[in-house]
Coordinates of C-alpha atoms and ligand atoms in Angstrom, one line a residue:
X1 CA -2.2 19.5 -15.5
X2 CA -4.9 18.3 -13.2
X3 CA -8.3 18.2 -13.3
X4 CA -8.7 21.0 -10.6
X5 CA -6.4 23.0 -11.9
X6 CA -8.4 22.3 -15.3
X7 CA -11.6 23.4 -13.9
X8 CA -10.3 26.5 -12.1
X9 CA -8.5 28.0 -15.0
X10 CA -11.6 27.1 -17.6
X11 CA -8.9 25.6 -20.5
X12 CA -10.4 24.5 -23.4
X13 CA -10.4 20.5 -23.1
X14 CA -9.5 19.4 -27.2
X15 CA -12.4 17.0 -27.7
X16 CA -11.9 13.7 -28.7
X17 CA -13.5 10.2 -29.3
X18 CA -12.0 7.3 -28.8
X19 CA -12.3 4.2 -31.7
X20 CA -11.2 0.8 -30.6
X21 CA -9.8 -1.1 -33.4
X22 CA -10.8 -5.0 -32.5
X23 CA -7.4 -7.7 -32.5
X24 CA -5.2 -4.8 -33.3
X25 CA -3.3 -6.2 -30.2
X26 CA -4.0 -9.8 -30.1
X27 CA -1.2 -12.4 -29.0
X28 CA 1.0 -9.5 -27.9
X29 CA 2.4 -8.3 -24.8
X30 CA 2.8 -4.8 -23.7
X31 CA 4.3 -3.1 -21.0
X32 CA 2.9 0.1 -19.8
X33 CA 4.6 2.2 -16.9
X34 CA 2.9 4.5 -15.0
X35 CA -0.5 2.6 -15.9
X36 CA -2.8 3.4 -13.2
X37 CA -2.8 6.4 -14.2
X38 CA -3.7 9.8 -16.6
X39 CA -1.5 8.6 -19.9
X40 CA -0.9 5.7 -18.9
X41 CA -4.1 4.1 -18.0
X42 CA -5.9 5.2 -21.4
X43 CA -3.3 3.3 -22.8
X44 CA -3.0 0.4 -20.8
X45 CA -6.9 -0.2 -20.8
X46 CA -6.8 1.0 -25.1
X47 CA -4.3 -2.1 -25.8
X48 CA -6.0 -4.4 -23.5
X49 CA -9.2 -3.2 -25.4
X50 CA -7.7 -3.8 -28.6
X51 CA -7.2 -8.2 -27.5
X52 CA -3.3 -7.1 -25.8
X53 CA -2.1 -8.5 -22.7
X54 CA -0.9 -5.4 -20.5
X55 CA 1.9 -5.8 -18.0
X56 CA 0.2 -2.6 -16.2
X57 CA 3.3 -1.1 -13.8
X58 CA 3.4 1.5 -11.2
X59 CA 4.3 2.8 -8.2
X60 CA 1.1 2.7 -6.8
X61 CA -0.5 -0.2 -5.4
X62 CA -4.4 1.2 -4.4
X63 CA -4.2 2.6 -8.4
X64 CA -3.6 -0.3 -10.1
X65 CA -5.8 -2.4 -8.0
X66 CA -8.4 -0.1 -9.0
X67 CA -7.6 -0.2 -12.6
X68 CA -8.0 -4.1 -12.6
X69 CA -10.7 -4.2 -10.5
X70 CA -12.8 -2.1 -12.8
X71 CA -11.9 -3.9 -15.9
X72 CA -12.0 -7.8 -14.6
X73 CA -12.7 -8.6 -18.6
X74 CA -9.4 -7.4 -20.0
X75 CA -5.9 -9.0 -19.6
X76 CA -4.2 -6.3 -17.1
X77 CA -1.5 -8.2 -15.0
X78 CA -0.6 -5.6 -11.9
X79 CA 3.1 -4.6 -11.4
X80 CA 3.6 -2.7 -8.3
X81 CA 6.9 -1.4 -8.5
X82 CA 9.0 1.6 -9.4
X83 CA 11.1 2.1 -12.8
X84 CA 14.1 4.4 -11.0
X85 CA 14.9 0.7 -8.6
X86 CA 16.7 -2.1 -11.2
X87 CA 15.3 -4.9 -8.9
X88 CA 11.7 -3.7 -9.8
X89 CA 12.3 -3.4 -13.2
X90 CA 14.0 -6.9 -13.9
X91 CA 10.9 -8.1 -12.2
X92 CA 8.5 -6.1 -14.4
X93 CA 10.7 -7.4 -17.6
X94 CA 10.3 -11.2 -16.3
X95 CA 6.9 -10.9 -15.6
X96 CA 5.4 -9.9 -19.0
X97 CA 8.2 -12.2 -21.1
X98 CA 6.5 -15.1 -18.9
X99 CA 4.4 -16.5 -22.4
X100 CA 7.4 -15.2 -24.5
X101 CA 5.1 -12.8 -26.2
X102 CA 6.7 -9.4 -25.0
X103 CA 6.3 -7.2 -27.8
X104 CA 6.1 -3.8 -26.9
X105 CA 7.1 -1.0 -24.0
X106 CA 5.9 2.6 -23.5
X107 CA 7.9 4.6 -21.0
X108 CA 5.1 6.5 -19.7
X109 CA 5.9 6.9 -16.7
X110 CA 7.2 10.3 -15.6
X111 CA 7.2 12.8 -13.3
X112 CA 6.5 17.0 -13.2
X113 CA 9.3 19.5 -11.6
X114 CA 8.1 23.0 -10.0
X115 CA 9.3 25.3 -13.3
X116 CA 12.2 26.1 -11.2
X117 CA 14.7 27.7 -13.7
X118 CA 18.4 26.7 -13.5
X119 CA 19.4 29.2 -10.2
X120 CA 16.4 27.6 -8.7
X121 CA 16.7 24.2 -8.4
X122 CA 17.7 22.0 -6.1
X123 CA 19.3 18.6 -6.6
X124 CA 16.6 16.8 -4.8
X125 CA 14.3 18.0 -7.4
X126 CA 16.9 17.3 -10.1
X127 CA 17.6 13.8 -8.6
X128 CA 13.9 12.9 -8.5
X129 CA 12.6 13.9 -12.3
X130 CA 16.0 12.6 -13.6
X131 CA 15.5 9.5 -11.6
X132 CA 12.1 8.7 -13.1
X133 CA 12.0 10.4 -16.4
X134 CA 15.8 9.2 -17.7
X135 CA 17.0 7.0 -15.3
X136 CA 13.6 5.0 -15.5
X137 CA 13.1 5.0 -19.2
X138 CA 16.9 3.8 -19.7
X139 CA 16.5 0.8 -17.1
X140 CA 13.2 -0.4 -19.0
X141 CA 14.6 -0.1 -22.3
X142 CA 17.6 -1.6 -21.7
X143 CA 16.0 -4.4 -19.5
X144 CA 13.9 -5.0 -22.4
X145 CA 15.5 -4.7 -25.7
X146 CA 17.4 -8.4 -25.2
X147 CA 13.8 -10.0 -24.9
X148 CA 12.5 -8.2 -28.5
X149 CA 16.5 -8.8 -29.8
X150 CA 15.3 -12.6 -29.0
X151 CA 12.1 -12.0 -31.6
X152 CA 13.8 -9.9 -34.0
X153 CA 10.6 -7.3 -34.0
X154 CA 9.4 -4.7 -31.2
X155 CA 8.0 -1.5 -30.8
X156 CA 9.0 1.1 -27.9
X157 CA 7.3 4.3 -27.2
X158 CA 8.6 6.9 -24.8
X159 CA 6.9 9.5 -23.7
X160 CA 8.7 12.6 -24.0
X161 CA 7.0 16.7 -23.9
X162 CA 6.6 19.7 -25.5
X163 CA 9.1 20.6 -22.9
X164 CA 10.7 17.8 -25.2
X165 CA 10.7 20.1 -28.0
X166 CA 11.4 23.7 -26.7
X167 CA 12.2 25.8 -23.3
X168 CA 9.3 27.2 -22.3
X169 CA 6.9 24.5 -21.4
X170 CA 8.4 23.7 -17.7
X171 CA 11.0 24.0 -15.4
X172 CA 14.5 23.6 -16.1
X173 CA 14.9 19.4 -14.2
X174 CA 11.7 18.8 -16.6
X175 CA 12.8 20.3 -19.9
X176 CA 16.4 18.4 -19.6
X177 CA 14.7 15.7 -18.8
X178 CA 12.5 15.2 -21.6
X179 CA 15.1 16.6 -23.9
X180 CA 17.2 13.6 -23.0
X181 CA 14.5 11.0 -23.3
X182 CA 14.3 11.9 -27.0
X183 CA 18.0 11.8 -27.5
X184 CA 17.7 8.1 -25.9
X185 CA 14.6 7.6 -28.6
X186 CA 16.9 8.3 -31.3
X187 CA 20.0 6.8 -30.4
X188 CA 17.6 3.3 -29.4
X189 CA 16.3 3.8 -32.7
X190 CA 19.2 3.8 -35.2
X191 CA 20.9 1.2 -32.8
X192 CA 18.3 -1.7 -32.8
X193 CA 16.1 -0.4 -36.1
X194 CA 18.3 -3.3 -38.3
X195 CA 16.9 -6.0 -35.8
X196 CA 13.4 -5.1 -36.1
X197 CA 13.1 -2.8 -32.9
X198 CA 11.6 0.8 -33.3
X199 CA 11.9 3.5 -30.8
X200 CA 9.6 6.6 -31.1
X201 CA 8.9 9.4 -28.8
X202 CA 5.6 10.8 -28.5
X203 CA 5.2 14.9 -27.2
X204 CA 2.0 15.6 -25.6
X205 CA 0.8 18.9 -25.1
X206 CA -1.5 19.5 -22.0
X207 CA -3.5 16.4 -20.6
X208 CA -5.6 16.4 -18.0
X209 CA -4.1 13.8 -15.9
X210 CA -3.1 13.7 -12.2
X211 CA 0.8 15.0 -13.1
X212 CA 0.3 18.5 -11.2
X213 CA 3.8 20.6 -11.3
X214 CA 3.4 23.6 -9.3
X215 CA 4.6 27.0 -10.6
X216 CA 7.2 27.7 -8.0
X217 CA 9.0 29.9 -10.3
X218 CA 8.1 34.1 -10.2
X219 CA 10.4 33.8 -13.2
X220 CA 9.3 31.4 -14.9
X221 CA 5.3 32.7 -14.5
X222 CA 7.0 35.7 -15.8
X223 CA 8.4 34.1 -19.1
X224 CA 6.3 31.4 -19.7
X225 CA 3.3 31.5 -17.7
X226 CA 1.3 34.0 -19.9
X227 CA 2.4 32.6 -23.0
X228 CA 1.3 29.0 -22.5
X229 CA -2.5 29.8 -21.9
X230 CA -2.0 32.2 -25.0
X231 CA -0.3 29.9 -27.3
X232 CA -2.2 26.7 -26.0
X233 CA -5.4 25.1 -27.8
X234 CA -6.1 23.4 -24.9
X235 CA -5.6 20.5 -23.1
X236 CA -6.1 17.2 -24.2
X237 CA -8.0 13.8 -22.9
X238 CA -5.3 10.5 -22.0
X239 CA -7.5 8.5 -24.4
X240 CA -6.2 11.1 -27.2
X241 CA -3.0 10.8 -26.4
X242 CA -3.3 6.6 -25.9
X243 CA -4.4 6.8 -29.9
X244 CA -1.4 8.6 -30.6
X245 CA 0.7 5.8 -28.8
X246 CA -0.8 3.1 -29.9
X247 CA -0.6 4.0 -33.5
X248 CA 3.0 3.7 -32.8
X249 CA 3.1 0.8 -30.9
X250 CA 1.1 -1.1 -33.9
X251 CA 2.0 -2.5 -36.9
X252 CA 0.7 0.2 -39.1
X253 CA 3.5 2.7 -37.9
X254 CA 5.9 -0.2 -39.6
X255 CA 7.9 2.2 -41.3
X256 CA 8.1 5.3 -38.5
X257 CA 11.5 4.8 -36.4
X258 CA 13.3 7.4 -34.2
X259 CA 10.6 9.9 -35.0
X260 CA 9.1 12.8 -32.3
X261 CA 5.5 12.6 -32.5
X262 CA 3.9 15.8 -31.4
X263 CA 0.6 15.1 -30.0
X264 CA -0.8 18.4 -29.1
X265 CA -3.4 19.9 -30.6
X266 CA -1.0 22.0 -32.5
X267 CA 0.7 24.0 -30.0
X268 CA 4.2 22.9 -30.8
X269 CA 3.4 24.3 -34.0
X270 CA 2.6 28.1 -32.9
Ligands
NAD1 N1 -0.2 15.5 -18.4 C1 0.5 16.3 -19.2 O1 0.1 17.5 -19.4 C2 1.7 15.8 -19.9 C3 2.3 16.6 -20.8 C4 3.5 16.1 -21.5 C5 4.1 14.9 -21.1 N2 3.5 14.2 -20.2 C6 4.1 12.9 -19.8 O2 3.2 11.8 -19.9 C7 3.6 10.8 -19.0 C8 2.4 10.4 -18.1 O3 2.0 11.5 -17.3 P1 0.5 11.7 -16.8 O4 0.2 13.1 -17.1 O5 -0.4 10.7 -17.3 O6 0.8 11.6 -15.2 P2 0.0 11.0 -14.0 O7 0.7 11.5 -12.8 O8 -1.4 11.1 -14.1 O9 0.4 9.4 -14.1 C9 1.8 9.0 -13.9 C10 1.8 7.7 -13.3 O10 3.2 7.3 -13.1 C11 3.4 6.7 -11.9 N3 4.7 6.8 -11.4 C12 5.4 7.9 -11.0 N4 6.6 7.6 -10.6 C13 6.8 6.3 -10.9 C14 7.9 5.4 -10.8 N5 9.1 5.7 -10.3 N6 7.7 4.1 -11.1 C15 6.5 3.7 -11.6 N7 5.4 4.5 -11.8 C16 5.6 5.8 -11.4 C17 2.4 7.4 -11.0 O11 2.1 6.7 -9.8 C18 1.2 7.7 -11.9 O12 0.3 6.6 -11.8 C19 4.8 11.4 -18.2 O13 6.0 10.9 -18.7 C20 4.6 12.9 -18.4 O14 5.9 13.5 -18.2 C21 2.3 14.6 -19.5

């Protein structure tokens, strides 16, 4: 949800303060897709923060050089690239194994569909969210699992929905989208858990971030549309949701593998 759209429809904004926890990240390396950005960014800057060195990827090139301009003092190392083109993501991969200190990924990045329900959509819409939100996770993962194989210990966090969890938080290219990411969470998890690699999935709620996702849908603003401002305790700030991540990027989430971490306010819950 943006900002604007935010403002215009007065939603609640779940308040939330941020507390840096010093070294919690030191002498580790962390990718972070989608980093000049919403989720992304409050993570990317949270871990840098916290003494990590962030490999901060995205798309966007004006973004991320204003994400590293405004923080000269932490360790952000720009990316430009996208996670749906192999060639990028090799690069990304190479880039932040360079001290051999890669340690952790979140699959942030992701796009929004127009909650366009299944006689609706079109496959350029179906191409473009499957091509960021699955086929990007899966080419970051598995361009990145033989580097934390090497170290026998990793932590990967993807970032699924509440459209993750249910049908009526988007449209129908969303929802399966972020359905699939957190059967790739759990099938990473049980696969690579033995050597030391977890794979969790985290399920935000609202955010106010720069995602959009236009209701297209007369249908869908029919079913859903109501029900989500009803049902919803607001939205959420990226630095909440960055606590959320990085708690399962760290150590202290040692023993959480595979798991769907709602992050929500308690929506998901209703
Ligand atoms: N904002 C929400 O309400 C919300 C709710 C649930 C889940 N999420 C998920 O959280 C994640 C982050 O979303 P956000 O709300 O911060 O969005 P955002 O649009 O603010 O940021 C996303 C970033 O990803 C980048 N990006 C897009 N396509 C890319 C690609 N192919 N390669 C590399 N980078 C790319 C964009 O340039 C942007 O900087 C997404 O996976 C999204 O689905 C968001």
């Amino acid at each position: 949800m943006s900002e604007r759209q935010s403002a215009e429809t007065q939603i609640k904004v779940i308040p939330f303060t941020e507390q840096i926890i010093a070294g919690r990240f030191a002498d580790k390396t962390v990718i972070v897709t989608g980093a000049a950005s919403g989720i992304g960014r409050a993570t990317a800057l949270r871990i840098a923060k916290e003494g990590g060195r962030v490999i901060a990827s995205d798309i966007s090139s004006d973004r991320l050089q204003v994400l590293v301009a405004d923080n000269p003092q932490l360790n952000l190392v720009p990316v430009v690239g996208s996670i749906s083109v192999q060639e990028d993501v090799d690069e990304i991969v190479e880039v932040a194994d360079a001290n051999d200190d890669l340690y952790g990924l979140v699959n942030n990045a992701g796009i929004m569909d127009n909650f366009q329900t299944i006689s609706e959509v079109s496959d350029d819409v179906w191409e473009r969210v499957f091509g960021v939100n699955v086929w990007g996770t899966m080419r970051m993962t598995r361009a990145t699992i033989p580097y934390l194989l090497e170290k026998r210990q990793g932590a990967i966090v993807n970032l699924s929905s509440a459209a993750g969890l249910g049908g009526g938080a988007a449209g129908v290219a969303y929802t399966a989208s972020k359905h699939a990411v957190i059967g790739m969470t759990k099938n990473t998890a049980i696969m690579y858990g033995p050597d030391g690699i977890r794979c969790n999935a985290v399920a935000p709620g609202g955010v106010i971030t720069n995602i959009g996702g236009q209701m297209l849908s007369a249908r869908a603003q029919e079913r859903i549309g109501a029900a989500m401002l009803v049902t919803s305790p607001g939205v959420a700030t990226p630095e909440a949701l960055a606590a959320t991540i990085t708690w399962l990027l760290s150590p202290d989430a040692g023993n959480v593998n595979g798991a769907v971490v709602s992050s929500d306010g308690g929506w998901k819950a209703f």
